[in-house]
mmCIF file of C-alpha atoms and ligand atoms in Angstrom:
data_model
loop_
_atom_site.group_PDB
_atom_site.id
_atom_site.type_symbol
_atom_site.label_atom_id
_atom_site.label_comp_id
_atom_site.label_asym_id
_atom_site.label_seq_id
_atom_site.Cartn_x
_atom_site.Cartn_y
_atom_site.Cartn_z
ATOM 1 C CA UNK A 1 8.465 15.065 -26.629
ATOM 2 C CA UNK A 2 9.366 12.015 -27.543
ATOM 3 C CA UNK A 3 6.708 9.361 -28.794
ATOM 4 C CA UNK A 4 5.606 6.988 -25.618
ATOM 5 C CA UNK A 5 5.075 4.459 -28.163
ATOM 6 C CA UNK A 6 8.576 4.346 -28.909
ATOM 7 C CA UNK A 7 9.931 3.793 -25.305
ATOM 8 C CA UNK A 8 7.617 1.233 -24.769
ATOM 9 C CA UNK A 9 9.579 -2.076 -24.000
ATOM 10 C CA UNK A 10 8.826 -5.609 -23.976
ATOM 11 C CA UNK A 11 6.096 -7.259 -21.516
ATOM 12 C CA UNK A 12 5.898 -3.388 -19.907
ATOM 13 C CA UNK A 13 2.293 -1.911 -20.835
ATOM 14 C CA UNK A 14 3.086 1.394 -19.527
ATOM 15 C CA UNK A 15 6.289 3.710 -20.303
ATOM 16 C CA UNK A 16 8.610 4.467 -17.646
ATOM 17 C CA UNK A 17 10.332 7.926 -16.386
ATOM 18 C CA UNK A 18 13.249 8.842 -14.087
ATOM 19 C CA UNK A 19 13.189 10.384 -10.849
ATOM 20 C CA UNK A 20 15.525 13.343 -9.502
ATOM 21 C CA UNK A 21 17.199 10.181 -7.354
ATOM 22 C CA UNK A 22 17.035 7.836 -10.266
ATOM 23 C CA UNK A 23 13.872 5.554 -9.587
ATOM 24 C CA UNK A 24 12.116 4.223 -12.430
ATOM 25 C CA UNK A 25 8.559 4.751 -12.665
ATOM 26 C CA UNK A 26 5.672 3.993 -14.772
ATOM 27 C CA UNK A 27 4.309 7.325 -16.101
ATOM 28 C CA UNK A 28 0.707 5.908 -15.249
ATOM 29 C CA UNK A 29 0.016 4.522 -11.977
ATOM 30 C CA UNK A 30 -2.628 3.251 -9.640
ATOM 31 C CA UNK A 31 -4.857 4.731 -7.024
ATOM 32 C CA UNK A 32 -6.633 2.889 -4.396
ATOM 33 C CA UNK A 33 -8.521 4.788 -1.694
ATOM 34 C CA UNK A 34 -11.251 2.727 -0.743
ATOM 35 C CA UNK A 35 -10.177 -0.360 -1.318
ATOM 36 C CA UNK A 36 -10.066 -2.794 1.421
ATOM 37 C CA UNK A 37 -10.519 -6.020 2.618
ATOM 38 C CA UNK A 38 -11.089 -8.787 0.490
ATOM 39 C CA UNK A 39 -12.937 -6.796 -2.190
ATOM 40 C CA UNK A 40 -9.635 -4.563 -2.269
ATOM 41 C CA UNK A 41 -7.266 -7.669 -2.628
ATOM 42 C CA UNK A 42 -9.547 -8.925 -5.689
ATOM 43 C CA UNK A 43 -9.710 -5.231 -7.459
ATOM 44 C CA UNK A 44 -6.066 -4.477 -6.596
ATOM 45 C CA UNK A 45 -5.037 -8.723 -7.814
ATOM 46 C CA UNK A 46 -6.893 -7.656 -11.126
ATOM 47 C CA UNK A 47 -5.540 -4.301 -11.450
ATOM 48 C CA UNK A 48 -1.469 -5.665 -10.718
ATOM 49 C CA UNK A 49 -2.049 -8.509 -12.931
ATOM 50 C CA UNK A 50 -3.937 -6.090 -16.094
ATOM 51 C CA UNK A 51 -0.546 -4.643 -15.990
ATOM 52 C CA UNK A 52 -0.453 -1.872 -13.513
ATOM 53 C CA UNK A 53 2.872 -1.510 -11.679
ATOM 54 C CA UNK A 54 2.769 1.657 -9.286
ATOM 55 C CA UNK A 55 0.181 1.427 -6.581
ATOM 56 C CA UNK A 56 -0.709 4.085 -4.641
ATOM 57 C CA UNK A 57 -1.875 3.429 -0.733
ATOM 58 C CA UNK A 58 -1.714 5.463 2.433
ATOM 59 C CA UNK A 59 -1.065 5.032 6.312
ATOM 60 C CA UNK A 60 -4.794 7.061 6.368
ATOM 61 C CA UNK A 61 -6.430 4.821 3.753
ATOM 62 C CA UNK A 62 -6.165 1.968 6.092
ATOM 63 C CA UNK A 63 -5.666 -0.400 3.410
ATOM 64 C CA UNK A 64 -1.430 -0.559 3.552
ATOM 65 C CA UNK A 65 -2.328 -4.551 4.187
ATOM 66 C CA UNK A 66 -4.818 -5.240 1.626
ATOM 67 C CA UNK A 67 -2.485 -3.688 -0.763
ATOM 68 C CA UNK A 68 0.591 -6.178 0.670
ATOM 69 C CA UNK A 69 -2.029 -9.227 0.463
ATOM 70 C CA UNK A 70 -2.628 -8.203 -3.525
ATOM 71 C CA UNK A 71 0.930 -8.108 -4.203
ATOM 72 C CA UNK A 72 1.439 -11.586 -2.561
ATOM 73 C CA UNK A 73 -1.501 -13.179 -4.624
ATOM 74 C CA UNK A 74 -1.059 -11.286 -7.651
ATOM 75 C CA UNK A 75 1.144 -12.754 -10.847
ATOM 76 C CA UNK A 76 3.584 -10.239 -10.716
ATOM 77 C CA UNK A 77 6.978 -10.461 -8.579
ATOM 78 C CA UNK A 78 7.125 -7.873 -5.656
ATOM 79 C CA UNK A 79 10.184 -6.453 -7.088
ATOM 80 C CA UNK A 80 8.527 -5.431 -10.035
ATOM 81 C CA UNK A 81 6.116 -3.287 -7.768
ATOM 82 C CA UNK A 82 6.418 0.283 -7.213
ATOM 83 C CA UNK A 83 4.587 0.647 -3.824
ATOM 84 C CA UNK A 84 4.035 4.322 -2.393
ATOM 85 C CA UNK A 85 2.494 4.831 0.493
ATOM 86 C CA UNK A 86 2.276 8.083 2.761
ATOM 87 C CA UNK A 87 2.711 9.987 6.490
ATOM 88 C CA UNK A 88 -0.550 10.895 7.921
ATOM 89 C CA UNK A 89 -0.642 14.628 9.338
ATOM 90 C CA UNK A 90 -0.830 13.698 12.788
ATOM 91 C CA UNK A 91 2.483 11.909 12.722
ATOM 92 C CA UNK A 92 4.700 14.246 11.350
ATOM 93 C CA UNK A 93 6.854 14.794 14.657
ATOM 94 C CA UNK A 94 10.530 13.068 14.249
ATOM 95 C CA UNK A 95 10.352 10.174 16.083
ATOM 96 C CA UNK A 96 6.563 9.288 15.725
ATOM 97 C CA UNK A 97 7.244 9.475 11.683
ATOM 98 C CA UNK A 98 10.101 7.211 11.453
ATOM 99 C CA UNK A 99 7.729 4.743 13.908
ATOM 100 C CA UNK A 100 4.903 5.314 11.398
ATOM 101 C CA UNK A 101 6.910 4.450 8.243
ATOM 102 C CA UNK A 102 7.619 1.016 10.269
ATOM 103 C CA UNK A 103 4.338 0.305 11.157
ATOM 104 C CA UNK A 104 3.113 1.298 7.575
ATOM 105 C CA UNK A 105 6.322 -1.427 6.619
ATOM 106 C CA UNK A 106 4.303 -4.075 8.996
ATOM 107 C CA UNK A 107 0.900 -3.345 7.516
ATOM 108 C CA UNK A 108 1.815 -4.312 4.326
ATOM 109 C CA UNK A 109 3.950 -6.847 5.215
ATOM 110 C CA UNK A 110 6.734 -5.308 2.739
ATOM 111 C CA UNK A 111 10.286 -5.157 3.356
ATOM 112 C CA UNK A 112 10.444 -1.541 2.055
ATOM 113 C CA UNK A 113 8.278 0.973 -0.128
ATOM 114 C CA UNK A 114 9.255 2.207 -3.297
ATOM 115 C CA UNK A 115 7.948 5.195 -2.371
ATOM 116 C CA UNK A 116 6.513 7.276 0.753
ATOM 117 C CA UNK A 117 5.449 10.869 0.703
ATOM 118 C CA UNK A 118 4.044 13.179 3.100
ATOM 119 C CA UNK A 119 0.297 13.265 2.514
ATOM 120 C CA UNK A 120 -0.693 16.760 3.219
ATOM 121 C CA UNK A 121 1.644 19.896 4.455
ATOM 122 C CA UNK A 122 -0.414 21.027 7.102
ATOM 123 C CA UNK A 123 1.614 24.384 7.326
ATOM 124 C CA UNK A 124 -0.659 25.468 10.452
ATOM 125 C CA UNK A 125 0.979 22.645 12.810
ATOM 126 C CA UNK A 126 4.693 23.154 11.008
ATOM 127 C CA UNK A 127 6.033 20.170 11.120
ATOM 128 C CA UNK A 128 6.338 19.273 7.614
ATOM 129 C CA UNK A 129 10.290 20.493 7.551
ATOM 130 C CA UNK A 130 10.706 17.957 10.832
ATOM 131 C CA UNK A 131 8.534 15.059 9.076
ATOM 132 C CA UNK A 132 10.636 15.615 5.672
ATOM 133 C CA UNK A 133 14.137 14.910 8.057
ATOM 134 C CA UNK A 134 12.073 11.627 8.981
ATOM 135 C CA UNK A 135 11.430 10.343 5.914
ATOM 136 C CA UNK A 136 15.664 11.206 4.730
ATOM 137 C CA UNK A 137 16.284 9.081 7.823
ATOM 138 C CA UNK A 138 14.230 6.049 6.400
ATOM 139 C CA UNK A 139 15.522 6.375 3.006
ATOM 140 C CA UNK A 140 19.176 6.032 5.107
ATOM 141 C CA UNK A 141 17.464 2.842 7.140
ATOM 142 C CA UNK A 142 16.230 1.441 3.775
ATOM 143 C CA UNK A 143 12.769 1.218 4.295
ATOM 144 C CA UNK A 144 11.889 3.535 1.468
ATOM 145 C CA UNK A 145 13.756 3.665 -1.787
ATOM 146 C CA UNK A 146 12.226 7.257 -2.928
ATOM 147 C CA UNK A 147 10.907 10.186 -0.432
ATOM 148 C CA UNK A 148 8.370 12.581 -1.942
ATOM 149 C CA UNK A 149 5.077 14.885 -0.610
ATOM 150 C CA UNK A 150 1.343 15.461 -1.480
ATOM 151 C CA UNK A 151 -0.109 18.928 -1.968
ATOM 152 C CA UNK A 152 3.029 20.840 -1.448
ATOM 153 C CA UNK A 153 2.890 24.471 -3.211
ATOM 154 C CA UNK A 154 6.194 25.984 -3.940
ATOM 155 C CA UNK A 155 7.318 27.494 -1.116
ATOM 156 C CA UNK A 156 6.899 24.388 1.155
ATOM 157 C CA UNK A 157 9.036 22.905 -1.176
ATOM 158 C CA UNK A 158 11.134 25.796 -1.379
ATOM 159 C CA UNK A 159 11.420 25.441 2.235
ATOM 160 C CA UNK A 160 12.861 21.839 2.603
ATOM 161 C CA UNK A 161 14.991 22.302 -0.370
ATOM 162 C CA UNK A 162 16.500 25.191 1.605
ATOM 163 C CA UNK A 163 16.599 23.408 4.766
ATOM 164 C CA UNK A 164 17.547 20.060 4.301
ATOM 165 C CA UNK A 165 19.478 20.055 0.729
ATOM 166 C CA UNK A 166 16.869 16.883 -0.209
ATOM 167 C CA UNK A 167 14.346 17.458 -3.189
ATOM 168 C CA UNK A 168 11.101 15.406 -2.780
ATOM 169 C CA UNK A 169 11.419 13.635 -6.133
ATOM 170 C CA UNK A 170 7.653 13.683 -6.328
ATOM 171 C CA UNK A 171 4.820 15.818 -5.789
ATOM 172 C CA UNK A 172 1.139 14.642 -5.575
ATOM 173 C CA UNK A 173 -1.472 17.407 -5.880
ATOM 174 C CA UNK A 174 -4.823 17.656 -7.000
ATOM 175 C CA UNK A 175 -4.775 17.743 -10.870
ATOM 176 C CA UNK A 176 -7.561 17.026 -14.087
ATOM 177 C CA UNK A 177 -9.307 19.033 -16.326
ATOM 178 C CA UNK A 178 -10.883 21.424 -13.747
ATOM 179 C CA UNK A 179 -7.780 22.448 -12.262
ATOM 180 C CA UNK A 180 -4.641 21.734 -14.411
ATOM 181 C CA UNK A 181 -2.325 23.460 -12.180
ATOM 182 C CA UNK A 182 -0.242 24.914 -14.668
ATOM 183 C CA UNK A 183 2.233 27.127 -12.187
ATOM 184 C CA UNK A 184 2.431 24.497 -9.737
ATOM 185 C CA UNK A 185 3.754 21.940 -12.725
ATOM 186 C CA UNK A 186 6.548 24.820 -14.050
ATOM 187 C CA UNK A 187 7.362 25.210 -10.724
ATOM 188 C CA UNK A 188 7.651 21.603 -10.160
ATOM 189 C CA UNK A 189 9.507 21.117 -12.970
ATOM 190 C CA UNK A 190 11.923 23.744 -12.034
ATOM 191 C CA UNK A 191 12.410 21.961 -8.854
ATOM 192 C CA UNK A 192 13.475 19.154 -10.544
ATOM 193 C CA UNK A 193 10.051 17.112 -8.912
ATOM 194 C CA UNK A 194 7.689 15.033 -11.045
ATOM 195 C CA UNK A 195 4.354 15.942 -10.536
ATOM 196 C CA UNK A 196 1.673 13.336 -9.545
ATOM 197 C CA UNK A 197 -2.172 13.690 -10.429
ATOM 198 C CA UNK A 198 -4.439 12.910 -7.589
ATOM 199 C CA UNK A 199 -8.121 12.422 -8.453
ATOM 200 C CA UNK A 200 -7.254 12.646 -12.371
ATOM 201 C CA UNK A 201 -10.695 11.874 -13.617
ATOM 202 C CA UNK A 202 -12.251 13.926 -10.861
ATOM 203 C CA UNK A 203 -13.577 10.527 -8.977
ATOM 204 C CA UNK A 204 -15.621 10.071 -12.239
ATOM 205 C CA UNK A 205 -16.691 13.939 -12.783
ATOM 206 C CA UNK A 206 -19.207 14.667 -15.521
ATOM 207 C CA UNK A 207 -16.256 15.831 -17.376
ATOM 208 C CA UNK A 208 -16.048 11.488 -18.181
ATOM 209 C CA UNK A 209 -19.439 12.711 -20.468
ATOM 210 C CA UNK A 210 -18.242 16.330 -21.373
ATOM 211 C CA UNK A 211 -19.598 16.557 -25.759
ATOM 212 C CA UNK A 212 -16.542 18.746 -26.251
ATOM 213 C CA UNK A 213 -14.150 15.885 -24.925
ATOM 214 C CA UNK A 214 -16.154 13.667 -26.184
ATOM 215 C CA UNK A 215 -15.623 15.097 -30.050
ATOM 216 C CA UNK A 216 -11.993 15.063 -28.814
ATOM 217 C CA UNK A 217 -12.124 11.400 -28.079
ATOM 218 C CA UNK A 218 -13.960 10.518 -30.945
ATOM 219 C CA UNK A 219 -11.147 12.006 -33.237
ATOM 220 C CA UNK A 220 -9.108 9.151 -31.902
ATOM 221 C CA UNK A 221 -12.030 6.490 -31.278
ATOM 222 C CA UNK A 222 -11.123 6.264 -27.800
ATOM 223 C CA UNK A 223 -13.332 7.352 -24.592
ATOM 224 C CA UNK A 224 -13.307 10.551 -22.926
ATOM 225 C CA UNK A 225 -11.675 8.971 -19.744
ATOM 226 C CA UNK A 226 -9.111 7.549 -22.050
ATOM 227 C CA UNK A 227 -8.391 11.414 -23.846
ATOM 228 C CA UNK A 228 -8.369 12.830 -20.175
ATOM 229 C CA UNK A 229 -5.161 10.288 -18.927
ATOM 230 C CA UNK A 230 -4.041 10.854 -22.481
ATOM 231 C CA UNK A 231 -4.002 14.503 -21.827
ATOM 232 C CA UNK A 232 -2.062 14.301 -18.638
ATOM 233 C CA UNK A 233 0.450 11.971 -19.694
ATOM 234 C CA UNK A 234 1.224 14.703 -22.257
ATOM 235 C CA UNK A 235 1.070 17.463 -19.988
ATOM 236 C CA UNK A 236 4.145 15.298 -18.339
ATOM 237 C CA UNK A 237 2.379 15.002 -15.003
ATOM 238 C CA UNK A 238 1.455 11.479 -13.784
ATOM 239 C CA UNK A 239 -2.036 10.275 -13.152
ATOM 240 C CA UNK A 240 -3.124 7.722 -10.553
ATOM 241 C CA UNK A 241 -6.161 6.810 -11.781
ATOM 242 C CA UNK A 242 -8.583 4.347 -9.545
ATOM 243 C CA UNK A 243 -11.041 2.292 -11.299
ATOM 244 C CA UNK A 244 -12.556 -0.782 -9.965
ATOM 245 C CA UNK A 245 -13.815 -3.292 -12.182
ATOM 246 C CA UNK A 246 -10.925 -4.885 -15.126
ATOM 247 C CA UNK A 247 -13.341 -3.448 -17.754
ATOM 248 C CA UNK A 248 -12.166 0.473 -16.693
ATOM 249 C CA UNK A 249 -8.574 -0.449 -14.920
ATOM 250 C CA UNK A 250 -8.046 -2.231 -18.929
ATOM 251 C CA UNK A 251 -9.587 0.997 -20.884
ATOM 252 C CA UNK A 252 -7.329 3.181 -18.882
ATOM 253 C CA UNK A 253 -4.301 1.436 -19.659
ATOM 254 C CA UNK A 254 -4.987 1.365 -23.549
ATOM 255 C CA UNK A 255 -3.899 5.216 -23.939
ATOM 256 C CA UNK A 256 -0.707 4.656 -24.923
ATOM 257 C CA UNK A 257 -1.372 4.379 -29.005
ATOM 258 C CA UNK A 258 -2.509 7.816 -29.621
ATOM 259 C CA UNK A 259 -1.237 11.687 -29.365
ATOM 260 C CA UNK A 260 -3.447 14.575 -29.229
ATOM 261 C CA UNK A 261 -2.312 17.384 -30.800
ATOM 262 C CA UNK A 262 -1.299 20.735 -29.289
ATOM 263 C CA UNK A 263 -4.947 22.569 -29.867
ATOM 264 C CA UNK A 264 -6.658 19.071 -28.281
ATOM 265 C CA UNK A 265 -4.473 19.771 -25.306
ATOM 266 C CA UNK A 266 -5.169 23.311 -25.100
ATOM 267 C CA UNK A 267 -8.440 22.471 -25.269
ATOM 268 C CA UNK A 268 -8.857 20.656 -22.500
ATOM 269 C CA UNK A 269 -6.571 22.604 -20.588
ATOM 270 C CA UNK A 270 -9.336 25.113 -20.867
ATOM 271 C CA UNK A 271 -12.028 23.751 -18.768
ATOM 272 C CA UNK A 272 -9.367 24.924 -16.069
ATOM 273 C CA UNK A 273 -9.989 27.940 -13.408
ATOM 274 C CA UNK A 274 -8.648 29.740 -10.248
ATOM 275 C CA UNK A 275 -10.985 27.802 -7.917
ATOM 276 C CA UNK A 276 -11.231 24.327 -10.408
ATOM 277 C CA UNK A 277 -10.171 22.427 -6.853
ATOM 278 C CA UNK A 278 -13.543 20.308 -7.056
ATOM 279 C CA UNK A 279 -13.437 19.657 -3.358
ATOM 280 C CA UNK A 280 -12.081 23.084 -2.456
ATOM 281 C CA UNK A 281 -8.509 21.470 -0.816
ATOM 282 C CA UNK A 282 -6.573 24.186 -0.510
ATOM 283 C CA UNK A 283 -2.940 23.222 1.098
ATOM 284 C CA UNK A 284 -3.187 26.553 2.436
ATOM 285 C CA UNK A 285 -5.869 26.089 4.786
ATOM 286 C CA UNK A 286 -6.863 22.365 4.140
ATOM 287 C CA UNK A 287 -5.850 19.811 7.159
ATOM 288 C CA UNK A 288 -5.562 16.259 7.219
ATOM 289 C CA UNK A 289 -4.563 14.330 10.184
HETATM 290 N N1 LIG B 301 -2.465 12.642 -1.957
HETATM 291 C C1 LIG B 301 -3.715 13.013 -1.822
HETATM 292 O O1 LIG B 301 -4.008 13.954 -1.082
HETATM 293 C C2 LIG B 301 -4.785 12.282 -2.559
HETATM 294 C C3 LIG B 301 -4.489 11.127 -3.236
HETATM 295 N N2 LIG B 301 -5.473 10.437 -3.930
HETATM 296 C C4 LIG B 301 -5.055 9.226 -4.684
HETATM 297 O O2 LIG B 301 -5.486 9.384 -6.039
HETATM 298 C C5 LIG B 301 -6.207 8.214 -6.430
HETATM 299 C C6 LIG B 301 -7.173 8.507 -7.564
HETATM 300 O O3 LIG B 301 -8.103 9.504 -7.226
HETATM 301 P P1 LIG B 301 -9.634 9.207 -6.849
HETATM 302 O O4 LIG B 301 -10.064 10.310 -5.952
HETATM 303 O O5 LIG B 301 -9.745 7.826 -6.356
HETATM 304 O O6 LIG B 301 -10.458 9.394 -8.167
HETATM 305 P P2 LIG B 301 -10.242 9.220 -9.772
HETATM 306 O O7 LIG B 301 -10.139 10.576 -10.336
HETATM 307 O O8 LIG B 301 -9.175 8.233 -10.055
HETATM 308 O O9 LIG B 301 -11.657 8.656 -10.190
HETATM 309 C C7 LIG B 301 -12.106 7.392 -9.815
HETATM 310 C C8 LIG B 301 -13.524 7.259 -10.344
HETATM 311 O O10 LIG B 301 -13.488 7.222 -11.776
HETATM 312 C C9 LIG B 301 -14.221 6.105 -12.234
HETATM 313 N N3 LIG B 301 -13.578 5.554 -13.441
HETATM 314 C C10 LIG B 301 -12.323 5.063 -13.555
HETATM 315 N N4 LIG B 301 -12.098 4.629 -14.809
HETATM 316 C C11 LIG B 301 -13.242 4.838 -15.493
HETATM 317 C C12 LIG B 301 -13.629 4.588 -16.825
HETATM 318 N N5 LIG B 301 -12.789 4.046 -17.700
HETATM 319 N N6 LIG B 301 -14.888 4.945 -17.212
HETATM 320 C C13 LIG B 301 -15.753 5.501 -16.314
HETATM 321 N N7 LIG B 301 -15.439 5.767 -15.035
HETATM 322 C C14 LIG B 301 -14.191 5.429 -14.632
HETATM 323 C C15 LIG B 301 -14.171 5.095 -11.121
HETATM 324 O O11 LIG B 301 -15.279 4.257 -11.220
HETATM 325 P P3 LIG B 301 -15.153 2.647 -11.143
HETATM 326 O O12 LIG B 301 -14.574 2.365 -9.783
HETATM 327 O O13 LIG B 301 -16.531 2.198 -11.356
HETATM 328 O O14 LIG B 301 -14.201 2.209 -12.217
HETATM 329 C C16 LIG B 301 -14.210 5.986 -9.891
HETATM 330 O O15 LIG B 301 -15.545 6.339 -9.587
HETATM 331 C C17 LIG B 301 -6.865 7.795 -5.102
HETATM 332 O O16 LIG B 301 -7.444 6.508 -5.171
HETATM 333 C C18 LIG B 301 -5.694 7.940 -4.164
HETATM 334 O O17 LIG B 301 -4.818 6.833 -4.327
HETATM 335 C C19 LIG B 301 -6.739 10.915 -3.969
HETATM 336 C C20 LIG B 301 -7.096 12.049 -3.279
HETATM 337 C C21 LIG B 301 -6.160 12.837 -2.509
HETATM 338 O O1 LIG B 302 -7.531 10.424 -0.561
HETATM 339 C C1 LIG B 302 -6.607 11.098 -0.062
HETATM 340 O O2 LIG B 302 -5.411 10.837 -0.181
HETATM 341 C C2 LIG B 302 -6.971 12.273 0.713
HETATM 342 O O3 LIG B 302 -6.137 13.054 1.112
HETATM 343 C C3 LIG B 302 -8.416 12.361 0.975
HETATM 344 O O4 LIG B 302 -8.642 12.716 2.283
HETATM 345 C C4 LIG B 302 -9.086 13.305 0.095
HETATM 346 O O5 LIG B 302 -8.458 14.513 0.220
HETATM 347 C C5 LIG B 302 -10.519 13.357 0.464
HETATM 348 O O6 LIG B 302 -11.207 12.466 0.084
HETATM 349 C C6 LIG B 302 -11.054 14.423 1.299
HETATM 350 O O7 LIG B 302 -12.438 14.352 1.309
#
């Protein structure tokens, strides 16, 4: 792999990747479920202006226009943004969808998102195949530059692949220490899809005061929530951390001077198991409207 450090440019804290349609993203980006209101605009103001570029909001988080108030008070020029945002379950039907993306559009006050995925697959209702034409439409209309999903195993990708020709270019799925999802990341990969990390610290799990990370981290004199976003940048899957004062959303960004080496990985790759999923989510069975 080669060294982070070294594609590091000028002004940009955090490295950038391509996407399967050619977007440019920072490997590291931003989560912010929760925040709202004023509060929100001040965390999300400080979080832009620390450096973070790719900021992760949803139709269902309700906060689509506190995000587009932080962008317009924040130092940094829209169009260096990557905004993502997402289709709630219960609008996955055609038409409803494409309405959706424009009212998420009007929330934010944004001319277009970056990015827009479908938030959960909700195979039950089958719809997701319908919802996925939806968002291909919008990309067409311009309103989104980059169409991707949330919690999609395999074969739902599999599925849209087959019946649509259009790869999501990412996939967002529950990911950390606890449950590394090492098939769903090779199969990703195959796919040509980056894979996203939701909940990357485990919404500050005790695995942020785990000894054995902790001995990791101290190795490198950094903390263990530092060696965990380390770990998953190096993994190759990309974490949205969310962190809410500038002391944290600063630590997290400061991962990008160290590597850990292949038995630190494996390591923490360890604390993984079969049911690691710390809220039991399975896209299986798991709805969200
Ligand atoms: N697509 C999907 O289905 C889902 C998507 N998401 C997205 O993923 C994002 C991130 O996941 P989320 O569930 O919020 O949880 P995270 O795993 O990002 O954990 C956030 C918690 O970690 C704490 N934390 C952050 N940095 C530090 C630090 N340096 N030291 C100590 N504690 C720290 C935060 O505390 P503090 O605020 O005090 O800094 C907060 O309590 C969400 O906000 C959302 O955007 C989440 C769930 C599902
Ligand atoms: O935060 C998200 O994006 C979700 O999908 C949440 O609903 C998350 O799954 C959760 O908090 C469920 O309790």
């Amino acid at each position: 792999m080669k060294k982070l450090k070294e594609v590091t440019q000028l002004n940009q804290i955090i490295p950038e990747r391509v996407l399967n349609d050619g977007l440019k993203l920072p490997v590291m980006g931003f989560g912010t479920g929760g925040f709202k209101g004023a509060a929100g605009v001040k965390v999300l103001t400080s979080a832009m202006d620390a450096g973070y570029r790719l900021i992760d909001t949803a139709f269902n988080y309700e906060n689509e226009g506190t995000v587009g108030q932080a962008i317009r008070q924040s130092s940094v020029a829209r169009e260096d943004l990557l905004i993502c945002s997402k289709l709630p379950g219960r609008r996955q039907a055609y038409q409803e969808a494409i309405v959706t993306i424009e009212e998420s559009l009007y929330r934010g006050g944004l001319d277009y998102y970056d990015l827009y995925l479908i938030h959960w697959p909700n195979p039950r209702i089958d719809l997701y195949v319908e919802a996925w034409q939806a968002m291909i439409e919008a990309k067409k209309r311009g309103y989104i530059r980059s169409i991707g999903v949330c919690n999609f195993l395999p074969e739902y990708n599999e599925r849209l692949i087959r019946e649509t020709g259009v790869t999501p270019s990412i996939n967002q799925v529950e990911l950390h220490p606890f449950y590394n999802q090492e098939q769903q990341r090779a199969k990703d990969a195959e796919l040509g899809i980056v894979t996203e990390s939701w909940s990357p610290l485990g919404r500050g799990h005790s695995m942020l005061k785990d000894e054995k990370i902790g001995e990791i981290a101290a190795a490198h004199g950094k903390t263990n929530t530092q060696t965990i976003l380390r770990w998953h940048i190096q993994l190759g899957a990309l974490p949205i951390p969310k962190a809410s004062s500038l002391k944290h959303q600063a630590e997290n960004l400061d991962i990008f001077d160290f590597e850990l080496s292949e038995a630190e990985m494996k390591a923490i790759s360890a604390f993984s198991s079969e049911d690691g999923r710390l809220w039991g989510q399975d896209p299986r069975t798991h709805e969200e409207l």
